mmCIF file of C-alpha atoms in Angstrom:
data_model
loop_
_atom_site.group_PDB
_atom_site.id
_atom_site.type_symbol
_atom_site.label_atom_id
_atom_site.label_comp_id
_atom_site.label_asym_id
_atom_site.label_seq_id
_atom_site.Cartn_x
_atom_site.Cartn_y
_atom_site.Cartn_z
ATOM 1 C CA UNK A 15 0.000 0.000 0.000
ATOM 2 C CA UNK A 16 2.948 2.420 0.643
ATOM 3 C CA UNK A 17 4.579 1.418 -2.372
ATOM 4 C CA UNK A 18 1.698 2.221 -4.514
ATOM 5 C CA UNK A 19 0.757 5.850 -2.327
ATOM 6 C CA UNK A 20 4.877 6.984 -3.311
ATOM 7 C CA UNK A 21 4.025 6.060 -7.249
ATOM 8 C CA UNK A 22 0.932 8.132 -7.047
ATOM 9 C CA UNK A 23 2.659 10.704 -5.599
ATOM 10 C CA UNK A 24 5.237 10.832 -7.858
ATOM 11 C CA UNK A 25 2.599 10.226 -10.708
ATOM 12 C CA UNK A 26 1.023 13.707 -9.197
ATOM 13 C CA UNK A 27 3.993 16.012 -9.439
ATOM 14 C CA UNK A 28 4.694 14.649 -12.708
ATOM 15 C CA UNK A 29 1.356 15.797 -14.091
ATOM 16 C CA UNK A 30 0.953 19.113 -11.587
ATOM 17 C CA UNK A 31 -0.185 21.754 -13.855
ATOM 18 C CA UNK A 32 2.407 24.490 -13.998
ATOM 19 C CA UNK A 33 0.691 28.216 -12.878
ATOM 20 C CA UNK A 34 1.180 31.542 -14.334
ATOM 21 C CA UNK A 35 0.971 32.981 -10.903
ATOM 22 C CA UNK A 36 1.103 32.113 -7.258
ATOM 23 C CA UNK A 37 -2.639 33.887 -6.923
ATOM 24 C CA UNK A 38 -3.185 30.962 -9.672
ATOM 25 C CA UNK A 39 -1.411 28.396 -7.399
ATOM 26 C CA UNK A 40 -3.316 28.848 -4.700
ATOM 27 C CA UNK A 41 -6.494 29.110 -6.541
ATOM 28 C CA UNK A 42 -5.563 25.211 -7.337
ATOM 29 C CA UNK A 43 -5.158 24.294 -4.128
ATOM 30 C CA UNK A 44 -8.350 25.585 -2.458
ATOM 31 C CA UNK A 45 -9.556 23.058 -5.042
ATOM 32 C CA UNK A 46 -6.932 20.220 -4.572
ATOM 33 C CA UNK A 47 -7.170 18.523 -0.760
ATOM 34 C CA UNK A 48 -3.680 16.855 -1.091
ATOM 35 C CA UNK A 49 -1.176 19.220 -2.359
ATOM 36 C CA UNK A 50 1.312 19.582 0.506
ATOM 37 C CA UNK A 51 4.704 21.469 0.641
ATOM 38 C CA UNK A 52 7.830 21.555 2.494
ATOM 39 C CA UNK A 53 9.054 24.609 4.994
ATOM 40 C CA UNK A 54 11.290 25.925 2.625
ATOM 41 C CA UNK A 55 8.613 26.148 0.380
ATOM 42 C CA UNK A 56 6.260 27.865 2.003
ATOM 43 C CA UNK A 57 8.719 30.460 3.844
ATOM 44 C CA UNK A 58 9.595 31.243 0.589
ATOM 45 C CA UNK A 59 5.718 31.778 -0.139
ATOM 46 C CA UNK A 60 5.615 33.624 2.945
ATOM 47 C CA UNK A 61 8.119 36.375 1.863
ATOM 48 C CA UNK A 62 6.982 36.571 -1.601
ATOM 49 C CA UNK A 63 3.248 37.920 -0.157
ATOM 50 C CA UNK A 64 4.645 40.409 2.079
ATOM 51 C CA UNK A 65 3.906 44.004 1.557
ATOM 52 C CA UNK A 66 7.158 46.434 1.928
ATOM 53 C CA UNK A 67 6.300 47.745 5.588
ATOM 54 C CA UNK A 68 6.324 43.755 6.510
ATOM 55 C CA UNK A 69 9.046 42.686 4.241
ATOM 56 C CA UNK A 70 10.912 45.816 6.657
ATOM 57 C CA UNK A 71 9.732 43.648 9.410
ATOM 58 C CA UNK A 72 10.825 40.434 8.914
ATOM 59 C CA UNK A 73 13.987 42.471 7.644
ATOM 60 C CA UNK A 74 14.388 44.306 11.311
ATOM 61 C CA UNK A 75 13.769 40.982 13.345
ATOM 62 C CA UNK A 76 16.851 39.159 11.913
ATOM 63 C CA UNK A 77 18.452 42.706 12.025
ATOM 64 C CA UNK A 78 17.804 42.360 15.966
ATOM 65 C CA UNK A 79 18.330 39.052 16.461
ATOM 66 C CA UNK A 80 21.504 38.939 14.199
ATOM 67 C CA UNK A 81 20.223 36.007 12.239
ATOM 68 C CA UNK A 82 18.985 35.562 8.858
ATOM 69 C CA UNK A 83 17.061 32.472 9.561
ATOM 70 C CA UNK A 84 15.312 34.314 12.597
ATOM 71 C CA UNK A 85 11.703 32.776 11.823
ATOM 72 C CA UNK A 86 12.757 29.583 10.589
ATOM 73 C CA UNK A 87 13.894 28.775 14.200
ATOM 74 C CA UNK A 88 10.710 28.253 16.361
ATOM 75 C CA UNK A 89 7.028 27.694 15.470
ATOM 76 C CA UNK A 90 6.026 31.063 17.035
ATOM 77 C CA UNK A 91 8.321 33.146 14.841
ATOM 78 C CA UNK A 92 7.076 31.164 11.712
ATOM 79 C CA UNK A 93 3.452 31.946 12.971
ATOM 80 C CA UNK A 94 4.463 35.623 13.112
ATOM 81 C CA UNK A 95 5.812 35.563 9.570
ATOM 82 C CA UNK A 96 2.616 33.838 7.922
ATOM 83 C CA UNK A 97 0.325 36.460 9.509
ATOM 84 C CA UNK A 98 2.266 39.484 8.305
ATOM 85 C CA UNK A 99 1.834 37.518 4.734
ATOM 86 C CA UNK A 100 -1.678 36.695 5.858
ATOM 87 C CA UNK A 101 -2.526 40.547 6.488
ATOM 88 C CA UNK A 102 -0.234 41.898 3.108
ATOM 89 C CA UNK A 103 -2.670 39.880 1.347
ATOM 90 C CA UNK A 104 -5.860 41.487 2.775
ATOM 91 C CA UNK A 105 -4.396 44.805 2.698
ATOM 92 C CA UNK A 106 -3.525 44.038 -1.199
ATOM 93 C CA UNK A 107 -6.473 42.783 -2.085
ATOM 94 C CA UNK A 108 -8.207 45.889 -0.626
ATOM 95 C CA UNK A 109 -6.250 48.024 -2.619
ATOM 96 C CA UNK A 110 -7.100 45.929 -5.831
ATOM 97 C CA UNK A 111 -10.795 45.984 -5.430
ATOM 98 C CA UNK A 112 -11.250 49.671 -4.539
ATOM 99 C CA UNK A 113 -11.027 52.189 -6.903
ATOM 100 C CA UNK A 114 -9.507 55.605 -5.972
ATOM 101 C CA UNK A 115 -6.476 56.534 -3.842
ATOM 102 C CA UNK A 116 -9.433 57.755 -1.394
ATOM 103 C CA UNK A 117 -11.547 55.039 -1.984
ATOM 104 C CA UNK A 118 -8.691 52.885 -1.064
ATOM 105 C CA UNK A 119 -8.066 54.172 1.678
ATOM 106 C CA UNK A 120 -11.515 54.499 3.048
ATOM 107 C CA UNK A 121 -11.695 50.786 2.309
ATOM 108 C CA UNK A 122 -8.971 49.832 4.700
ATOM 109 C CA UNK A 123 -10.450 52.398 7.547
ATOM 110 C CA UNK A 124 -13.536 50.589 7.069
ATOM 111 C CA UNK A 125 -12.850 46.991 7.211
ATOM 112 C CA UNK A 126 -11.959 44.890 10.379
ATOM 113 C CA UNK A 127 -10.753 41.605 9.788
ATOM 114 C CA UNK A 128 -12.890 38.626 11.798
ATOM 115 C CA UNK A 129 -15.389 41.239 12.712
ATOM 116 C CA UNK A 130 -17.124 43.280 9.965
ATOM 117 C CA UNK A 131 -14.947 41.614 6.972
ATOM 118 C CA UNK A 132 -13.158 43.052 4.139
ATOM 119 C CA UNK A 133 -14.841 46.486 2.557
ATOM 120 C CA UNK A 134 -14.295 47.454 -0.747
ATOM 121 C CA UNK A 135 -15.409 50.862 -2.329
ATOM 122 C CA UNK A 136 -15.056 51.671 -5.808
ATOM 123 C CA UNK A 137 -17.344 54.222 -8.094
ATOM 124 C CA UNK A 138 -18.774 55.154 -4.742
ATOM 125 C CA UNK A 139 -20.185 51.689 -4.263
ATOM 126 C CA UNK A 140 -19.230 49.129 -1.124
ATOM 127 C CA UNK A 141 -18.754 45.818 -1.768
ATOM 128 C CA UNK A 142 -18.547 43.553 1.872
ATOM 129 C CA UNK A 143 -16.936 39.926 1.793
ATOM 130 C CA UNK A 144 -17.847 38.667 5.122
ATOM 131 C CA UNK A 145 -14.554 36.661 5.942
ATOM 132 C CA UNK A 146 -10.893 37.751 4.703
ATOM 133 C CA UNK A 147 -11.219 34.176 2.937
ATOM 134 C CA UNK A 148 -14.088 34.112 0.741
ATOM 135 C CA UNK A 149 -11.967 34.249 -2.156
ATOM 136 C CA UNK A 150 -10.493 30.727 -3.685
ATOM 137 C CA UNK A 151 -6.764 32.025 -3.782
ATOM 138 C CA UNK A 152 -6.671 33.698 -0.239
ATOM 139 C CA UNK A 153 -8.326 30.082 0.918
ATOM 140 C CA UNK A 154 -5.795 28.167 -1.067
ATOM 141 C CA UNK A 155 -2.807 30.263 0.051
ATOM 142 C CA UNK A 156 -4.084 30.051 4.206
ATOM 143 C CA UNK A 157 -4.717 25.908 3.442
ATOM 144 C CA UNK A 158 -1.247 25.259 1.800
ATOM 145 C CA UNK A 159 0.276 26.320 5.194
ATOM 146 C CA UNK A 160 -2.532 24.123 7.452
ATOM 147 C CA UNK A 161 -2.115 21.153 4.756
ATOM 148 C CA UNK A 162 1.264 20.853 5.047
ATOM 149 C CA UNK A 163 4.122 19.550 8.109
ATOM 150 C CA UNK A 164 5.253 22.283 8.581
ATOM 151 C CA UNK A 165 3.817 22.749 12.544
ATOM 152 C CA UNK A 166 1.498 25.492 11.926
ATOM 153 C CA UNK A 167 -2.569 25.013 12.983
ATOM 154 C CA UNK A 168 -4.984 27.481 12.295
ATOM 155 C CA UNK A 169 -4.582 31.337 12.198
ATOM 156 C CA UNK A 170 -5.247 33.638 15.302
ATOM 157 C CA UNK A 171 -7.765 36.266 14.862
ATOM 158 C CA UNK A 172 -5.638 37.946 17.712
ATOM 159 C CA UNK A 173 -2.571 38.105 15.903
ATOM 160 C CA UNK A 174 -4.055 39.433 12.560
ATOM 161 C CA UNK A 175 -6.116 41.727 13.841
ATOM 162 C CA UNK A 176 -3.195 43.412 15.890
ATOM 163 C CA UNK A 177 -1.724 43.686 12.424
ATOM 164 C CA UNK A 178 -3.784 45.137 10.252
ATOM 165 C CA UNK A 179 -4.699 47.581 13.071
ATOM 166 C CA UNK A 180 -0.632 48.538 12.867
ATOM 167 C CA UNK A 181 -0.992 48.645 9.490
ATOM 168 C CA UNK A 182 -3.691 51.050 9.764
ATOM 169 C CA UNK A 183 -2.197 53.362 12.287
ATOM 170 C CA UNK A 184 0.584 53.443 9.981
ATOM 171 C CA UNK A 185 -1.483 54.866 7.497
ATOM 172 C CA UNK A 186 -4.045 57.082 8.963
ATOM 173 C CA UNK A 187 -3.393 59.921 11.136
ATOM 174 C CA UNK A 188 -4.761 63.326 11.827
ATOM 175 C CA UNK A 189 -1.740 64.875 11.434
ATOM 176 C CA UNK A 190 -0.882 64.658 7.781
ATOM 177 C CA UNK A 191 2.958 65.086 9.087
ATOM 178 C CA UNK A 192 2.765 61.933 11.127
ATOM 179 C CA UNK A 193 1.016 60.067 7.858
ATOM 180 C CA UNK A 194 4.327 56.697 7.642
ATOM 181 C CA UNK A 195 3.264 54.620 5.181
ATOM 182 C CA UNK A 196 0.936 54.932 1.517
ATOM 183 C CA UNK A 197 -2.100 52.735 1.045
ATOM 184 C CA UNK A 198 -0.019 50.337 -0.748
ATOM 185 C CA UNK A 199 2.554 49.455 1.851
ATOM 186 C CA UNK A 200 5.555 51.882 1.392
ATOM 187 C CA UNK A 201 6.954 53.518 3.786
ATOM 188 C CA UNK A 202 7.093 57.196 3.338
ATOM 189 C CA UNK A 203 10.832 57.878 4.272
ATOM 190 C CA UNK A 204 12.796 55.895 6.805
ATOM 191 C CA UNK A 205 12.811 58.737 8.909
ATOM 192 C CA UNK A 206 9.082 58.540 10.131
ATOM 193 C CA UNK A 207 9.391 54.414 9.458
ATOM 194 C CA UNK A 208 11.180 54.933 13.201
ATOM 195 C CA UNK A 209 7.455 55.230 14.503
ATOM 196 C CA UNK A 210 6.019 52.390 12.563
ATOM 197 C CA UNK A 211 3.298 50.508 14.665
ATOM 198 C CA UNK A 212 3.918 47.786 12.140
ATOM 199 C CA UNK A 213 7.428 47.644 13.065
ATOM 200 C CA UNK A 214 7.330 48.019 16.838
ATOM 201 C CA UNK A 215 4.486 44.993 16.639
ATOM 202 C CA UNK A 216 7.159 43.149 15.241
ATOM 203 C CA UNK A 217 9.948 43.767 17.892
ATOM 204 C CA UNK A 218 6.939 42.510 20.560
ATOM 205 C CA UNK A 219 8.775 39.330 21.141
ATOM 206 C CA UNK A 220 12.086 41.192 21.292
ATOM 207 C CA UNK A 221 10.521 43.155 24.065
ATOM 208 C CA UNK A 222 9.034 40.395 26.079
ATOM 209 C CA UNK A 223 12.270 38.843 26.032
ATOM 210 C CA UNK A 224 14.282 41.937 27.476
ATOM 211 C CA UNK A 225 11.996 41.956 30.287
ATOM 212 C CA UNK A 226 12.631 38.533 30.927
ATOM 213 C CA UNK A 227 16.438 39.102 30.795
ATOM 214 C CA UNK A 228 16.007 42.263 33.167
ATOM 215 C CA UNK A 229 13.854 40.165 35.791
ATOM 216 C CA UNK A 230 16.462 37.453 35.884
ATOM 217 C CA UNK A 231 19.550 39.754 36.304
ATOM 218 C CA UNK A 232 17.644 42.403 39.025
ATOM 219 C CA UNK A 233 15.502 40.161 40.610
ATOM 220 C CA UNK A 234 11.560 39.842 39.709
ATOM 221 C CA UNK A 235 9.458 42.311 41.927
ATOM 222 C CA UNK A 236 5.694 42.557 39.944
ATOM 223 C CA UNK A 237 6.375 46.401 40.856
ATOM 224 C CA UNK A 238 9.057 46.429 38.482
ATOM 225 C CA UNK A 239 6.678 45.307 35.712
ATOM 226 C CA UNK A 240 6.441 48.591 34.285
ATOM 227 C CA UNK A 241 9.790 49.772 34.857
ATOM 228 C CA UNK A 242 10.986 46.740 32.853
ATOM 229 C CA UNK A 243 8.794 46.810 30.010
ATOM 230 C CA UNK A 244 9.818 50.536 29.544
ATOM 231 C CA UNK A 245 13.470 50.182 29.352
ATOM 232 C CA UNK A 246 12.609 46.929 27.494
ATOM 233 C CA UNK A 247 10.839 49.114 24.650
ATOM 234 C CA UNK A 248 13.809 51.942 24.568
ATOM 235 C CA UNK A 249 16.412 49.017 24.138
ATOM 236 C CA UNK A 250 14.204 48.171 21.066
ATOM 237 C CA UNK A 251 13.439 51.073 19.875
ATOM 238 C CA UNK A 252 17.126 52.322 19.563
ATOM 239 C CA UNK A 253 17.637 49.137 17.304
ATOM 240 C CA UNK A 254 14.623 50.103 15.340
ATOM 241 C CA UNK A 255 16.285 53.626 14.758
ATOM 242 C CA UNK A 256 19.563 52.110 14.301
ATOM 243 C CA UNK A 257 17.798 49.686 11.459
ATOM 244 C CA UNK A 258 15.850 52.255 10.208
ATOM 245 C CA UNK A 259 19.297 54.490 9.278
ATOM 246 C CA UNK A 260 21.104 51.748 7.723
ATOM 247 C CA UNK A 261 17.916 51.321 5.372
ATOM 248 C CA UNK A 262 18.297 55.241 4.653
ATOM 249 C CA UNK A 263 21.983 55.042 4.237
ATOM 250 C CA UNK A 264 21.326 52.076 1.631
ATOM 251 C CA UNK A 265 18.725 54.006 -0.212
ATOM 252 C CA UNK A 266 20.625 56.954 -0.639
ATOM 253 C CA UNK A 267 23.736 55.021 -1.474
ATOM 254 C CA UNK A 268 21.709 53.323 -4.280
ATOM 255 C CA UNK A 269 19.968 56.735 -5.773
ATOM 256 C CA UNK A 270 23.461 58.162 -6.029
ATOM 257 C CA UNK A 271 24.676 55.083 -7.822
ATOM 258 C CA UNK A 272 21.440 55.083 -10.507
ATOM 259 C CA UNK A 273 22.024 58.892 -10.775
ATOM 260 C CA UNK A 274 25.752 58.011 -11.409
ATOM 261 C CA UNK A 275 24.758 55.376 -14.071
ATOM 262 C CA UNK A 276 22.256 57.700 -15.906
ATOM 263 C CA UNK A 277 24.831 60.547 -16.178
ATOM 264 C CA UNK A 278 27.280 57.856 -17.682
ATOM 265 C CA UNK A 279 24.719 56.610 -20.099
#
């Protein structure tokens, strides 16, 4: 019986349709019950779906942690990496379904995911899905992750709404100055990307794990909670800051080198 489950298996790749797109992918397997993949395989599809503010993210975690394979280490930091995908892909398919700059954006102040849905407005018209998941690909792409060995169960409507809410305050706020990052996922400048929500979200576990350190070395007095968790957060933050100038330093590096390069051509 073994025998004969390897040959079909091997019978399956053989004839697995190739796809034009991952969207397409994913599509296929919200259709398909037994198309598994391996952990490199779906980090990889993990990192292809995130927005820039998240790719920044997973970016400023290894940054901290001095390790590029920072999430591939535990289950919880894998977890943390498939909801930043997770929420890239309702933010993006937000922005695809709305019309307008405005409309976009009034889209992703209106919708709450787990709770009132996904929103989309375009020619002045709303359009509600009732669950980030009604659509075949967004199924397929959160089933190739449940599907597979890779340790992860379902999502946590916790974790993804925390999120898209620090993808929001990213966005909105009623000081036009303050405004870090466009509808789309770009940060402004890495000068205000120092305040990202998105980004201090991130550095959570970072945080936690300060405290933790602090406790152990001074001696745990539940008094001392706050103190902690406040030097715990400027520790973090002065890595953020730190991260957030080598980004600028890299960008401005590469605009003198294109501007050098256009001159020459």
């Amino acid at each position: 019986m073994t025998d004969n489950n390897d040959k079909l298996k091997q019978l399956y790749k053989k004839t697995m349709p190739e796809f034009k797109s991952r969207d397409e992918f994913y599509a296929y397997v919200a259709d398909h019950s037994d198309v598994t993949i391996s952990l490199k395989q779906a980090y990889k599809q993990m990192q292809d779906n995130l927005l820039p503010v998240f790719k920044a993210a997973k970016e400023l975690c290894e940054y901290i942690s001095g390790d590029d394979e920072y999430f591939l280490k535990t289950k919880n930091n894998l977890y943390q990496l498939y909801h930043m995908a997770l929420v890239s892909r309702m933010i993006n398919n937000i922005n695809t379904n709305s019309g307008t700059v405005e409309e976009k954006k009034a889209s992703l102040r209106l919708s709450e995911p787990h709770y009132r849905g996904m929103i989309y407005i375009k020619n002045g018209k709303k359009t509600r899905e009732t669950t980030p998941f009604e659509k075949k690909q967004d199924k397929g792409f959160k089933d190739i992750f449940l599907k597979s060995n890779i340790g992860l169960s379902v999502y946590e409507d916790m974790m993804t709404t925390i999120y898209y809410g620090a993808f929001q305050n990213d966005v909105f706020s009623d000081v036009k100055e303050e405004r870090i990052a466009s509808v789309h996922g770009n940060f402004l400048n890495w000068q205000v990307a120092k305040n990202s929500h998105v980004l201090k979200v991130a550095c959570e576990p970072f945080i936690r794990s300060k405290m933790a350190q602090m406790a152990q070395e001074n001696g745990f007095d539940f008094s001392d909670r706050f103190r902690f968790y406040q030097a715990s957060t400027l520790n973090i933050q002065a890595k953020i800051n730190a991260f957030c100038d080598i980004k600028q330093t890299q960008f401005i590096n590469q605009m003198q080198q294109q501007t050098q390069s256009e001159v020459k051509s």
